[in-house]
Amino acid sequence: MSSFPNLNKLAFGKLLTTSKGARQIPILKEDGPLIWQPSDFLEIPFEPSNFSDKESSRVNICFAPTEEISNSVNLFESWLVKTLAKQSKELLGQEQTECQIKERFQSSLKTSEKGWTSFRAKMNITGRNAVRCWNLDKVQRSPPDCWRDCKVIPKLHFKSLYVMNKDLGLIIDVTHCMVEELDKQCPFD
């Protein structure tokens, strides 16, 4: 099992405003960016997409979470809420309790009305920050034509926390994927 980085070595940077006006709080680790690789291959139930802009190079990608993903993300998000509440005056401009932060926080683990849970991240499909894909022999390859027809081990960059008027949430970027193509079985006898 791939262990999640030590939470005691994490910190928040100062609140930033991007050139597009988005407010973000960087997540810092002592020795560089917070990048984590789950130990198991993950299934992708839906094709990555950006629902509001079909031509966008930045898409949402959903994974079927393993127990490792659920446990690690829940532990990290709990740390994030507690730490942000302690530093809320400095980072958000006003003191907020853990309960207030938790009410605003949008988890990366989502459960649908039908009870299906997914783990959501972002991925660039073109441009200089496009996801890089690798085969099982660790040779670079092109991205799959159909992401649902494969399993992946993603490298996840826990980049920052976005801050909106009412919402807070993680920005998690998929930077690399080890891709295992699944055999397509004919459904007919």
Short mmCIF file of C-alpha atoms in Angstrom, two decimals:
data_model
loop_
_atom_site.label_atom_id
_atom_site.label_comp_id
_atom_site.label_asym_id
_atom_site.label_seq_id
_atom_site.Cartn_x
_atom_site.Cartn_y
_atom_site.Cartn_z
CA MET A 1 0.00 0.00 0.00
CA SER A 2 1.25 3.46 -0.90
CA SER A 3 1.11 5.61 2.21
CA PHE A 4 -0.22 9.14 2.03
CA PRO A 5 2.40 11.79 2.87
CA ASN A 6 2.85 12.71 6.54
CA LEU A 7 0.26 15.36 7.43
CA ASN A 8 2.64 16.91 9.98
CA LYS A 9 4.88 17.97 7.08
CA LEU A 10 2.12 19.86 5.24
CA ALA A 11 1.18 23.52 5.41
CA PHE A 12 -0.84 26.16 3.59
CA GLY A 13 0.75 28.93 1.57
CA LYS A 14 -0.67 32.44 1.40
CA LEU A 15 -3.98 33.13 -0.35
CA LEU A 16 -3.36 33.84 -4.05
CA THR A 17 -5.55 35.35 -6.73
CA THR A 18 -4.98 33.96 -10.23
CA SER A 19 -4.94 36.08 -13.38
CA LYS A 20 -8.55 34.93 -13.97
CA GLY A 21 -9.61 36.12 -10.51
CA ALA A 22 -9.86 32.72 -8.82
CA ARG A 23 -8.70 32.59 -5.21
CA GLN A 24 -6.54 29.66 -4.11
CA ILE A 25 -4.54 28.58 -1.09
CA PRO A 26 -1.52 26.48 -2.09
CA ILE A 27 -0.88 23.21 -0.25
CA LEU A 28 2.81 22.92 0.60
CA LYS A 29 5.01 20.01 1.63
CA GLU A 30 8.48 20.40 3.16
CA ASP A 31 10.28 18.84 0.20
CA GLY A 32 8.17 19.96 -2.76
CA PRO A 33 4.65 19.58 -4.14
CA LEU A 34 2.18 17.19 -2.51
CA ILE A 35 2.06 14.34 -5.01
CA TRP A 36 0.61 10.95 -4.14
CA GLN A 37 0.25 7.74 -6.09
CA PRO A 38 -2.34 5.18 -4.94
CA SER A 39 -1.05 1.62 -4.92
CA ASP A 40 -3.91 0.04 -6.90
CA PHE A 41 -5.25 0.50 -10.40
CA LEU A 42 -8.45 2.56 -10.45
CA GLU A 43 -11.45 2.16 -12.72
CA ILE A 44 -12.85 5.15 -14.60
CA PRO A 45 -16.64 4.85 -14.87
CA PHE A 46 -17.20 7.90 -17.14
CA GLU A 47 -15.21 9.50 -19.91
CA PRO A 48 -13.35 12.57 -18.61
CA SER A 49 -15.19 15.75 -19.63
CA ASN A 50 -15.96 19.35 -18.90
CA PHE A 51 -19.73 19.57 -18.89
CA SER A 52 -19.92 23.34 -19.40
CA ASP A 53 -17.31 23.51 -22.19
CA LYS A 54 -17.03 20.47 -24.48
CA GLU A 55 -13.91 21.91 -26.17
CA SER A 56 -11.98 22.58 -22.96
CA SER A 57 -8.50 21.14 -22.52
CA ARG A 58 -9.09 20.83 -18.75
CA VAL A 59 -11.53 18.09 -17.79
CA ASN A 60 -12.97 16.40 -14.74
CA ILE A 61 -12.01 12.77 -14.25
CA CYS A 62 -13.86 10.47 -11.86
CA PHE A 63 -12.41 7.31 -10.37
CA ALA A 64 -14.14 4.48 -8.55
CA PRO A 65 -12.44 4.91 -5.16
CA THR A 66 -10.70 2.04 -3.45
CA GLU A 67 -10.62 1.73 0.33
CA GLU A 68 -7.12 3.24 0.23
CA ILE A 69 -8.37 6.31 -1.68
CA SER A 70 -11.37 6.78 0.62
CA ASN A 71 -9.31 6.45 3.80
CA SER A 72 -6.45 8.67 2.60
CA VAL A 73 -8.68 11.41 1.18
CA ASN A 74 -10.94 11.44 4.27
CA LEU A 75 -7.89 11.71 6.55
CA PHE A 76 -6.38 14.49 4.42
CA GLU A 77 -9.65 16.43 4.15
CA SER A 78 -10.12 16.17 7.93
CA TRP A 79 -6.61 17.65 8.43
CA LEU A 80 -7.43 20.34 5.90
CA VAL A 81 -10.65 21.43 7.67
CA LYS A 82 -9.01 21.49 11.12
CA THR A 83 -5.91 23.35 9.93
CA LEU A 84 -7.90 25.85 7.87
CA ALA A 85 -10.16 26.60 10.86
CA LYS A 86 -7.06 27.33 12.99
CA GLN A 87 -5.68 29.68 10.30
CA SER A 88 -9.00 31.05 9.01
CA LYS A 89 -8.43 34.66 10.14
CA GLU A 90 -5.10 34.80 8.29
CA LEU A 91 -6.18 32.87 5.16
CA LEU A 92 -9.87 33.71 4.79
CA GLY A 93 -10.00 37.15 6.42
CA GLN A 94 -12.29 36.11 9.28
CA GLU A 95 -12.31 33.50 12.01
CA GLN A 96 -14.33 30.41 11.21
CA THR A 97 -14.97 27.27 13.22
CA GLU A 98 -14.39 23.73 12.00
CA CYS A 99 -18.19 23.38 11.62
CA GLN A 100 -18.35 26.51 9.43
CA ILE A 101 -15.44 25.30 7.27
CA LYS A 102 -16.97 21.82 7.00
CA GLU A 103 -20.30 23.33 5.83
CA ARG A 104 -18.52 25.16 2.99
CA PHE A 105 -16.12 22.34 2.08
CA GLN A 106 -16.82 20.34 -1.09
CA SER A 107 -15.22 16.91 -0.72
CA SER A 108 -13.41 15.22 -3.62
CA LEU A 109 -15.33 12.08 -2.69
CA LYS A 110 -18.88 12.44 -3.98
CA THR A 111 -21.82 10.10 -3.40
CA SER A 112 -24.71 10.29 -5.85
CA GLU A 113 -28.37 10.10 -4.93
CA LYS A 114 -28.24 6.46 -6.08
CA GLY A 115 -25.46 5.74 -3.58
CA TRP A 116 -22.53 5.48 -6.02
CA THR A 117 -19.30 7.08 -4.75
CA SER A 118 -16.65 8.65 -6.98
CA PHE A 119 -13.34 10.39 -6.43
CA ARG A 120 -12.98 13.51 -8.58
CA ALA A 121 -9.88 15.23 -9.89
CA LYS A 122 -8.89 17.50 -12.80
CA MET A 123 -6.78 16.61 -15.81
CA ASN A 124 -5.33 18.59 -18.71
CA ILE A 125 -5.66 16.71 -21.99
CA THR A 126 -3.69 19.16 -24.16
CA GLY A 127 -1.05 21.82 -23.67
CA ARG A 128 2.19 21.93 -21.73
CA ASN A 129 0.59 20.48 -18.57
CA ALA A 130 -1.20 17.65 -20.39
CA VAL A 131 -1.36 14.34 -18.55
CA ARG A 132 1.45 11.97 -19.51
CA CYS A 133 0.54 8.33 -19.93
CA TRP A 134 2.73 5.25 -19.50
CA ASN A 135 2.24 1.57 -20.28
CA LEU A 136 2.94 -1.29 -17.86
CA ASP A 137 6.56 -1.47 -19.11
CA LYS A 138 6.99 2.19 -18.04
CA VAL A 139 7.23 3.42 -21.63
CA GLN A 140 5.45 6.66 -22.51
CA ARG A 141 2.33 6.17 -24.63
CA SER A 142 -0.51 8.27 -25.96
CA PRO A 143 -3.62 8.71 -23.82
CA PRO A 144 -6.27 6.02 -24.31
CA ASP A 145 -9.02 6.62 -26.88
CA CYS A 146 -11.57 5.49 -24.32
CA TRP A 147 -10.65 5.97 -20.64
CA ARG A 148 -13.50 3.68 -19.53
CA ASP A 149 -11.79 0.76 -21.31
CA CYS A 150 -8.77 0.90 -19.02
CA LYS A 151 -7.61 1.06 -15.44
CA VAL A 152 -5.00 3.56 -14.29
CA ILE A 153 -2.65 4.30 -11.44
CA PRO A 154 -2.67 8.11 -11.33
CA LYS A 155 -0.08 10.50 -9.92
CA LEU A 156 -2.22 12.98 -8.00
CA HIS A 157 -0.97 16.51 -7.31
CA PHE A 158 -2.89 17.95 -4.34
CA LYS A 159 -2.24 21.46 -5.61
CA SER A 160 -4.36 23.89 -3.66
CA LEU A 161 -7.64 24.75 -2.05
CA TYR A 162 -10.04 26.88 -4.09
CA VAL A 163 -11.91 29.61 -2.22
CA MET A 164 -15.24 30.85 -3.54
CA ASN A 165 -17.91 32.95 -1.82
CA LYS A 166 -19.74 29.95 -0.37
CA ASP A 167 -17.56 26.96 -1.29
CA LEU A 168 -14.12 25.61 -0.54
CA GLY A 169 -12.61 22.55 -2.19
CA LEU A 170 -9.48 20.77 -3.30
CA ILE A 171 -7.80 21.21 -6.65
CA ILE A 172 -6.30 17.81 -7.41
CA ASP A 173 -4.52 17.44 -10.75
CA VAL A 174 -3.77 14.14 -12.46
CA THR A 175 -0.25 14.63 -13.83
CA HIS A 176 0.64 11.09 -14.98
CA CYS A 177 -1.20 7.79 -15.48
CA MET A 178 0.07 4.25 -15.77
CA VAL A 179 -2.50 2.73 -18.12
CA GLU A 180 -3.66 -0.87 -18.26
CA GLU A 181 -5.95 -1.48 -21.23
CA LEU A 182 -8.76 -3.92 -20.49
CA ASP A 183 -9.58 -6.77 -22.84
CA LYS A 184 -12.80 -6.07 -24.66
CA GLN A 185 -15.08 -9.08 -24.44
CA CYS A 186 -17.80 -9.70 -26.98
CA PRO A 187 -21.10 -9.82 -25.06
CA PHE A 188 -22.58 -12.37 -27.47
CA ASP A 189 -22.16 -16.17 -27.33
#
